[in-house]
């Protein structure tokens, strides 16, 4: 087989998922805005061959490649979408308590400059994927005693974890991921004793739905192709 024939080879589901992972990393790093990400992700799941997949990530750094250093002398402008989510004012909720029970803060709500929560023999969830923010830097002070608190942030948000755990712990896996220009910075502090505070980075429900729809459409197209071959 010649090199010229490679672009015409059919791509697999695993190949498309590798490209999708590169796009998600680029979104989280601010290399793509949400519109570009959605367009390229749609093209990824529609791609049938390697030749159609290759251009999608051609201008993005390959895994393990160090990107050029950019001067940070000037404050970067806010990225698309984030300026409309830094709303100022007061938060819609500033505290929560779960004693042998649970609490949730999710959907469309306004994250205050400082949110304090306490979980004792219970659990809580603070979901910031669809939230607005009163400031560019906000703090979640979580106290978990024989309980747990989960913090969920969207791609593009910088996370800093400063909590202390005694026979418990704070999740540091999402630290070190650069935030998008103008995106909020979320600081997680507090104390965990026989409990834990977890931090996860997840896509919004709308993005998950778009991915599911793209996969469903791709399956329908494959079935149609098989019928034509039969």
PDB file of C-alpha atoms in Angstrom:
ATOM      1  CA  UNK A   1       0.000   0.000   0.000  1.00  0.00           C
ATOM      2  CA  UNK A   2       1.405   3.427  -0.951  1.00  0.00           C
ATOM      3  CA  UNK A   3       1.455   6.530   1.253  1.00  0.00           C
ATOM      4  CA  UNK A   4      -0.972   8.166  -1.186  1.00  0.00           C
ATOM      5  CA  UNK A   5      -3.581   5.558  -0.263  1.00  0.00           C
ATOM      6  CA  UNK A   6      -3.461   6.276   3.494  1.00  0.00           C
ATOM      7  CA  UNK A   7      -5.802   9.348   3.436  1.00  0.00           C
ATOM      8  CA  UNK A   8      -8.439   7.183   1.766  1.00  0.00           C
ATOM      9  CA  UNK A   9      -8.387   4.522   4.505  1.00  0.00           C
ATOM     10  CA  UNK A  10     -11.551   4.358   6.590  1.00  0.00           C
ATOM     11  CA  UNK A  11     -11.212   5.835  10.095  1.00  0.00           C
ATOM     12  CA  UNK A  12     -12.383   3.882  13.144  1.00  0.00           C
ATOM     13  CA  UNK A  13     -14.411   5.014  16.171  1.00  0.00           C
ATOM     14  CA  UNK A  14     -11.166   4.983  18.185  1.00  0.00           C
ATOM     15  CA  UNK A  15      -9.533   7.317  15.631  1.00  0.00           C
ATOM     16  CA  UNK A  16     -12.434   9.774  15.881  1.00  0.00           C
ATOM     17  CA  UNK A  17     -12.332   9.670  19.692  1.00  0.00           C
ATOM     18  CA  UNK A  18      -8.583  10.479  19.675  1.00  0.00           C
ATOM     19  CA  UNK A  19      -9.272  13.567  17.567  1.00  0.00           C
ATOM     20  CA  UNK A  20     -12.197  14.517  19.834  1.00  0.00           C
ATOM     21  CA  UNK A  21      -9.903  14.277  22.901  1.00  0.00           C
ATOM     22  CA  UNK A  22      -7.380  16.636  21.243  1.00  0.00           C
ATOM     23  CA  UNK A  23     -10.212  19.103  20.565  1.00  0.00           C
ATOM     24  CA  UNK A  24     -11.440  18.938  24.184  1.00  0.00           C
ATOM     25  CA  UNK A  25      -7.902  19.629  25.440  1.00  0.00           C
ATOM     26  CA  UNK A  26      -7.626  22.569  23.024  1.00  0.00           C
ATOM     27  CA  UNK A  27     -10.947  23.941  24.330  1.00  0.00           C
ATOM     28  CA  UNK A  28      -9.792  23.619  27.950  1.00  0.00           C
ATOM     29  CA  UNK A  29      -6.486  25.368  27.089  1.00  0.00           C
ATOM     30  CA  UNK A  30      -8.208  28.224  25.271  1.00  0.00           C
ATOM     31  CA  UNK A  31      -6.825  27.343  21.828  1.00  0.00           C
ATOM     32  CA  UNK A  32     -10.358  26.958  20.478  1.00  0.00           C
ATOM     33  CA  UNK A  33     -13.468  28.899  21.374  1.00  0.00           C
ATOM     34  CA  UNK A  34     -16.771  27.104  21.852  1.00  0.00           C
ATOM     35  CA  UNK A  35     -17.976  27.795  18.290  1.00  0.00           C
ATOM     36  CA  UNK A  36     -14.775  26.423  16.740  1.00  0.00           C
ATOM     37  CA  UNK A  37     -14.872  23.446  19.076  1.00  0.00           C
ATOM     38  CA  UNK A  38     -18.449  22.580  18.131  1.00  0.00           C
ATOM     39  CA  UNK A  39     -17.747  22.902  14.394  1.00  0.00           C
ATOM     40  CA  UNK A  40     -14.638  20.725  14.543  1.00  0.00           C
ATOM     41  CA  UNK A  41     -16.260  18.148  16.813  1.00  0.00           C
ATOM     42  CA  UNK A  42     -19.160  17.828  14.384  1.00  0.00           C
ATOM     43  CA  UNK A  43     -16.705  17.385  11.500  1.00  0.00           C
ATOM     44  CA  UNK A  44     -14.820  14.745  13.530  1.00  0.00           C
ATOM     45  CA  UNK A  45     -17.832  12.527  14.058  1.00  0.00           C
ATOM     46  CA  UNK A  46     -18.842  12.917  10.410  1.00  0.00           C
ATOM     47  CA  UNK A  47     -15.371  12.045   9.090  1.00  0.00           C
ATOM     48  CA  UNK A  48     -15.144   8.731   7.262  1.00  0.00           C
ATOM     49  CA  UNK A  49     -11.444   8.616   6.298  1.00  0.00           C
ATOM     50  CA  UNK A  50      -8.045   9.623   7.654  1.00  0.00           C
ATOM     51  CA  UNK A  51      -7.887  12.280   4.971  1.00  0.00           C
ATOM     52  CA  UNK A  52     -10.994  13.940   6.433  1.00  0.00           C
ATOM     53  CA  UNK A  53      -9.716  13.700  10.027  1.00  0.00           C
ATOM     54  CA  UNK A  54      -6.200  15.083   9.462  1.00  0.00           C
ATOM     55  CA  UNK A  55      -7.108  18.763   8.742  1.00  0.00           C
ATOM     56  CA  UNK A  56      -9.237  19.040  11.893  1.00  0.00           C
ATOM     57  CA  UNK A  57      -6.226  19.160  14.261  1.00  0.00           C
ATOM     58  CA  UNK A  58      -3.546  20.333  11.815  1.00  0.00           C
ATOM     59  CA  UNK A  59      -3.144  23.727  13.558  1.00  0.00           C
ATOM     60  CA  UNK A  60      -3.176  22.280  17.118  1.00  0.00           C
ATOM     61  CA  UNK A  61      -0.089  21.092  19.065  1.00  0.00           C
ATOM     62  CA  UNK A  62       0.432  17.341  19.029  1.00  0.00           C
ATOM     63  CA  UNK A  63       0.534  15.535  22.432  1.00  0.00           C
ATOM     64  CA  UNK A  64       3.926  16.065  24.073  1.00  0.00           C
ATOM     65  CA  UNK A  65       4.854  19.067  21.906  1.00  0.00           C
ATOM     66  CA  UNK A  66       5.668  22.271  23.803  1.00  0.00           C
ATOM     67  CA  UNK A  67       3.749  25.252  22.473  1.00  0.00           C
ATOM     68  CA  UNK A  68       5.558  28.594  21.892  1.00  0.00           C
ATOM     69  CA  UNK A  69       5.835  30.864  24.940  1.00  0.00           C
ATOM     70  CA  UNK A  70       3.514  33.860  24.749  1.00  0.00           C
ATOM     71  CA  UNK A  71       4.274  37.143  26.482  1.00  0.00           C
ATOM     72  CA  UNK A  72       1.986  37.817  29.446  1.00  0.00           C
ATOM     73  CA  UNK A  73       2.839  41.491  29.918  1.00  0.00           C
ATOM     74  CA  UNK A  74      -0.715  42.529  29.055  1.00  0.00           C
ATOM     75  CA  UNK A  75      -3.888  41.173  30.602  1.00  0.00           C
ATOM     76  CA  UNK A  76      -5.612  38.917  28.031  1.00  0.00           C
ATOM     77  CA  UNK A  77      -9.023  39.869  26.754  1.00  0.00           C
ATOM     78  CA  UNK A  78     -11.981  37.835  27.876  1.00  0.00           C
ATOM     79  CA  UNK A  79     -12.685  34.767  25.765  1.00  0.00           C
ATOM     80  CA  UNK A  80     -15.977  34.340  23.938  1.00  0.00           C
ATOM     81  CA  UNK A  81     -18.837  33.675  26.339  1.00  0.00           C
ATOM     82  CA  UNK A  82     -17.020  34.287  29.612  1.00  0.00           C
ATOM     83  CA  UNK A  83     -17.512  38.054  29.745  1.00  0.00           C
ATOM     84  CA  UNK A  84     -21.256  37.499  29.812  1.00  0.00           C
ATOM     85  CA  UNK A  85     -20.947  35.108  32.751  1.00  0.00           C
ATOM     86  CA  UNK A  86     -18.998  37.465  35.059  1.00  0.00           C
ATOM     87  CA  UNK A  87     -22.036  39.373  36.294  1.00  0.00           C
ATOM     88  CA  UNK A  88     -20.906  41.033  39.549  1.00  0.00           C
ATOM     89  CA  UNK A  89     -23.421  41.730  42.276  1.00  0.00           C
ATOM     90  CA  UNK A  90     -24.408  39.193  44.921  1.00  0.00           C
ATOM     91  CA  UNK A  91     -24.503  35.420  44.619  1.00  0.00           C
ATOM     92  CA  UNK A  92     -27.830  33.636  44.518  1.00  0.00           C
ATOM     93  CA  UNK A  93     -26.596  31.325  47.294  1.00  0.00           C
ATOM     94  CA  UNK A  94     -23.651  31.761  49.687  1.00  0.00           C
ATOM     95  CA  UNK A  95     -23.819  28.681  51.928  1.00  0.00           C
ATOM     96  CA  UNK A  96     -25.173  25.142  52.263  1.00  0.00           C
ATOM     97  CA  UNK A  97     -25.345  22.506  55.016  1.00  0.00           C
ATOM     98  CA  UNK A  98     -25.860  18.745  54.820  1.00  0.00           C
ATOM     99  CA  UNK A  99     -26.223  16.862  58.126  1.00  0.00           C
ATOM    100  CA  UNK A 100     -27.087  13.227  57.397  1.00  0.00           C
ATOM    101  CA  UNK A 101     -28.592  14.579  54.177  1.00  0.00           C
ATOM    102  CA  UNK A 102     -27.478  16.305  50.993  1.00  0.00           C
ATOM    103  CA  UNK A 103     -27.473  19.578  49.079  1.00  0.00           C
ATOM    104  CA  UNK A 104     -27.061  20.670  45.461  1.00  0.00           C
ATOM    105  CA  UNK A 105     -26.212  23.904  43.697  1.00  0.00           C
ATOM    106  CA  UNK A 106     -26.547  23.329  39.954  1.00  0.00           C
ATOM    107  CA  UNK A 107     -28.092  24.645  36.766  1.00  0.00           C
ATOM    108  CA  UNK A 108     -28.407  28.402  36.275  1.00  0.00           C
ATOM    109  CA  UNK A 109     -27.308  30.066  39.505  1.00  0.00           C
ATOM    110  CA  UNK A 110     -24.834  32.783  40.489  1.00  0.00           C
ATOM    111  CA  UNK A 111     -21.660  31.753  42.278  1.00  0.00           C
ATOM    112  CA  UNK A 112     -20.696  34.328  44.961  1.00  0.00           C
ATOM    113  CA  UNK A 113     -17.176  35.491  45.699  1.00  0.00           C
ATOM    114  CA  UNK A 114     -17.123  33.004  48.589  1.00  0.00           C
ATOM    115  CA  UNK A 115     -19.360  29.972  49.042  1.00  0.00           C
ATOM    116  CA  UNK A 116     -19.170  28.047  52.341  1.00  0.00           C
ATOM    117  CA  UNK A 117     -20.548  24.545  52.783  1.00  0.00           C
ATOM    118  CA  UNK A 118     -20.568  21.911  55.525  1.00  0.00           C
ATOM    119  CA  UNK A 119     -21.238  18.177  55.129  1.00  0.00           C
ATOM    120  CA  UNK A 120     -21.517  15.858  58.158  1.00  0.00           C
ATOM    121  CA  UNK A 121     -22.512  12.272  57.397  1.00  0.00           C
ATOM    122  CA  UNK A 122     -23.891  13.660  54.185  1.00  0.00           C
ATOM    123  CA  UNK A 123     -22.887  14.980  50.787  1.00  0.00           C
ATOM    124  CA  UNK A 124     -23.133  17.987  48.552  1.00  0.00           C
ATOM    125  CA  UNK A 125     -22.680  18.918  44.909  1.00  0.00           C
ATOM    126  CA  UNK A 126     -21.576  22.311  43.601  1.00  0.00           C
ATOM    127  CA  UNK A 127     -21.954  22.330  39.821  1.00  0.00           C
ATOM    128  CA  UNK A 128     -20.538  25.417  38.076  1.00  0.00           C
ATOM    129  CA  UNK A 129     -20.964  24.283  34.463  1.00  0.00           C
ATOM    130  CA  UNK A 130     -23.976  26.535  33.821  1.00  0.00           C
ATOM    131  CA  UNK A 131     -23.394  29.047  36.624  1.00  0.00           C
ATOM    132  CA  UNK A 132     -22.706  32.771  36.401  1.00  0.00           C
ATOM    133  CA  UNK A 133     -19.969  34.305  38.576  1.00  0.00           C
ATOM    134  CA  UNK A 134     -19.925  37.459  40.676  1.00  0.00           C
ATOM    135  CA  UNK A 135     -16.153  37.846  40.154  1.00  0.00           C
ATOM    136  CA  UNK A 136     -13.251  36.499  38.114  1.00  0.00           C
ATOM    137  CA  UNK A 137     -11.892  34.801  41.243  1.00  0.00           C
ATOM    138  CA  UNK A 138     -14.255  32.901  43.532  1.00  0.00           C
ATOM    139  CA  UNK A 139     -13.692  30.635  46.528  1.00  0.00           C
ATOM    140  CA  UNK A 140     -15.427  27.476  47.706  1.00  0.00           C
ATOM    141  CA  UNK A 141     -14.758  26.788  51.374  1.00  0.00           C
ATOM    142  CA  UNK A 142     -15.772  23.157  51.942  1.00  0.00           C
ATOM    143  CA  UNK A 143     -15.805  21.392  55.316  1.00  0.00           C
ATOM    144  CA  UNK A 144     -16.440  17.634  55.122  1.00  0.00           C
ATOM    145  CA  UNK A 145     -16.674  15.590  58.325  1.00  0.00           C
ATOM    146  CA  UNK A 146     -17.360  11.926  57.539  1.00  0.00           C
ATOM    147  CA  UNK A 147     -19.019  13.237  54.398  1.00  0.00           C
ATOM    148  CA  UNK A 148     -18.170  14.513  50.965  1.00  0.00           C
ATOM    149  CA  UNK A 149     -18.492  17.501  48.648  1.00  0.00           C
ATOM    150  CA  UNK A 150     -18.163  17.321  44.859  1.00  0.00           C
ATOM    151  CA  UNK A 151     -17.181  20.406  42.858  1.00  0.00           C
ATOM    152  CA  UNK A 152     -17.829  20.285  39.102  1.00  0.00           C
ATOM    153  CA  UNK A 153     -16.299  22.891  36.779  1.00  0.00           C
ATOM    154  CA  UNK A 154     -16.577  23.330  32.993  1.00  0.00           C
ATOM    155  CA  UNK A 155     -13.619  23.285  30.562  1.00  0.00           C
ATOM    156  CA  UNK A 156     -11.747  26.582  30.518  1.00  0.00           C
ATOM    157  CA  UNK A 157     -11.931  27.317  34.243  1.00  0.00           C
ATOM    158  CA  UNK A 158      -8.710  27.394  36.270  1.00  0.00           C
ATOM    159  CA  UNK A 159      -8.821  25.428  39.540  1.00  0.00           C
ATOM    160  CA  UNK A 160      -6.614  25.933  42.618  1.00  0.00           C
ATOM    161  CA  UNK A 161      -6.964  23.543  45.589  1.00  0.00           C
ATOM    162  CA  UNK A 162      -5.752  24.634  49.032  1.00  0.00           C
ATOM    163  CA  UNK A 163      -7.774  22.410  51.370  1.00  0.00           C
ATOM    164  CA  UNK A 164      -6.373  20.341  54.238  1.00  0.00           C
ATOM    165  CA  UNK A 165      -7.264  16.692  54.811  1.00  0.00           C
ATOM    166  CA  UNK A 166      -6.897  14.624  58.014  1.00  0.00           C
ATOM    167  CA  UNK A 167      -7.738  10.967  57.334  1.00  0.00           C
ATOM    168  CA  UNK A 168      -9.485  12.520  54.363  1.00  0.00           C
ATOM    169  CA  UNK A 169      -8.446  14.498  51.332  1.00  0.00           C
ATOM    170  CA  UNK A 170      -8.916  17.085  48.594  1.00  0.00           C
ATOM    171  CA  UNK A 171      -8.773  16.171  44.920  1.00  0.00           C
ATOM    172  CA  UNK A 172      -5.893  17.957  43.133  1.00  0.00           C
ATOM    173  CA  UNK A 173      -6.198  16.300  39.708  1.00  0.00           C
ATOM    174  CA  UNK A 174      -7.670  19.354  37.967  1.00  0.00           C
ATOM    175  CA  UNK A 175      -4.964  21.746  39.161  1.00  0.00           C
ATOM    176  CA  UNK A 176      -2.433  23.007  36.661  1.00  0.00           C
ATOM    177  CA  UNK A 177      -4.819  23.237  33.703  1.00  0.00           C
ATOM    178  CA  UNK A 178      -4.521  26.792  32.276  1.00  0.00           C
ATOM    179  CA  UNK A 179      -7.739  28.751  32.193  1.00  0.00           C
ATOM    180  CA  UNK A 180      -9.195  30.389  29.109  1.00  0.00           C
ATOM    181  CA  UNK A 181      -8.627  34.160  28.752  1.00  0.00           C
ATOM    182  CA  UNK A 182     -11.173  35.936  30.928  1.00  0.00           C
ATOM    183  CA  UNK A 183     -12.480  32.708  32.499  1.00  0.00           C
ATOM    184  CA  UNK A 184     -13.101  32.492  36.267  1.00  0.00           C
ATOM    185  CA  UNK A 185     -10.540  31.135  38.704  1.00  0.00           C
ATOM    186  CA  UNK A 186     -12.035  28.763  41.290  1.00  0.00           C
ATOM    187  CA  UNK A 187     -10.163  28.326  44.581  1.00  0.00           C
ATOM    188  CA  UNK A 188     -11.179  25.326  46.711  1.00  0.00           C
ATOM    189  CA  UNK A 189     -10.275  25.583  50.399  1.00  0.00           C
ATOM    190  CA  UNK A 190     -11.487  24.000  53.617  1.00  0.00           C
ATOM    191  CA  UNK A 191     -11.007  20.931  55.795  1.00  0.00           C
ATOM    192  CA  UNK A 192     -11.801  17.224  55.386  1.00  0.00           C
ATOM    193  CA  UNK A 193     -11.821  14.741  58.301  1.00  0.00           C
ATOM    194  CA  UNK A 194     -12.735  11.178  57.406  1.00  0.00           C
ATOM    195  CA  UNK A 195     -14.250  12.708  54.327  1.00  0.00           C
ATOM    196  CA  UNK A 196     -13.318  14.154  50.974  1.00  0.00           C
ATOM    197  CA  UNK A 197     -13.734  17.050  48.576  1.00  0.00           C
ATOM    198  CA  UNK A 198     -13.628  16.042  44.925  1.00  0.00           C
ATOM    199  CA  UNK A 199     -13.066  18.276  41.904  1.00  0.00           C
ATOM    200  CA  UNK A 200     -14.154  17.188  38.418  1.00  0.00           C
ATOM    201  CA  UNK A 201     -14.025  18.871  35.026  1.00  0.00           C
ATOM    202  CA  UNK A 202     -17.003  17.943  32.846  1.00  0.00           C
ATOM    203  CA  UNK A 203     -18.662  19.091  29.650  1.00  0.00           C
ATOM    204  CA  UNK A 204     -22.018  20.798  29.915  1.00  0.00           C
ATOM    205  CA  UNK A 205     -25.170  18.780  29.423  1.00  0.00           C
ATOM    206  CA  UNK A 206     -25.743  20.536  26.090  1.00  0.00           C
ATOM    207  CA  UNK A 207     -22.326  19.466  24.810  1.00  0.00           C
ATOM    208  CA  UNK A 208     -22.886  15.876  25.942  1.00  0.00           C
ATOM    209  CA  UNK A 209     -26.208  15.890  24.121  1.00  0.00           C
ATOM    210  CA  UNK A 210     -24.538  17.186  20.947  1.00  0.00           C
ATOM    211  CA  UNK A 211     -21.978  14.381  21.136  1.00  0.00           C
ATOM    212  CA  UNK A 212     -24.702  11.769  21.624  1.00  0.00           C
ATOM    213  CA  UNK A 213     -26.646  13.185  18.685  1.00  0.00           C
ATOM    214  CA  UNK A 214     -23.535  13.155  16.497  1.00  0.00           C
ATOM    215  CA  UNK A 215     -22.872   9.511  17.379  1.00  0.00           C
ATOM    216  CA  UNK A 216     -26.500   8.585  16.760  1.00  0.00           C
ATOM    217  CA  UNK A 217     -26.430  10.306  13.375  1.00  0.00           C
ATOM    218  CA  UNK A 218     -23.213   8.523  12.501  1.00  0.00           C
ATOM    219  CA  UNK A 219     -24.772   5.129  13.316  1.00  0.00           C
ATOM    220  CA  UNK A 220     -27.783   5.939  11.142  1.00  0.00           C
ATOM    221  CA  UNK A 221     -25.501   6.883   8.260  1.00  0.00           C
ATOM    222  CA  UNK A 222     -23.542   3.640   8.658  1.00  0.00           C
ATOM    223  CA  UNK A 223     -26.737   1.611   8.545  1.00  0.00           C
ATOM    224  CA  UNK A 224     -27.781   3.467   5.414  1.00  0.00           C
ATOM    225  CA  UNK A 225     -24.396   2.754   3.841  1.00  0.00           C
ATOM    226  CA  UNK A 226     -24.708  -0.965   4.661  1.00  0.00           C
ATOM    227  CA  UNK A 227     -28.184  -1.079   3.121  1.00  0.00           C
ATOM    228  CA  UNK A 228     -26.824   0.487  -0.072  1.00  0.00           C
ATOM    229  CA  UNK A 229     -24.045  -2.118  -0.212  1.00  0.00           C
ATOM    230  CA  UNK A 230     -26.564  -4.923   0.267  1.00  0.00           C
TER     231      UNK A 230
END
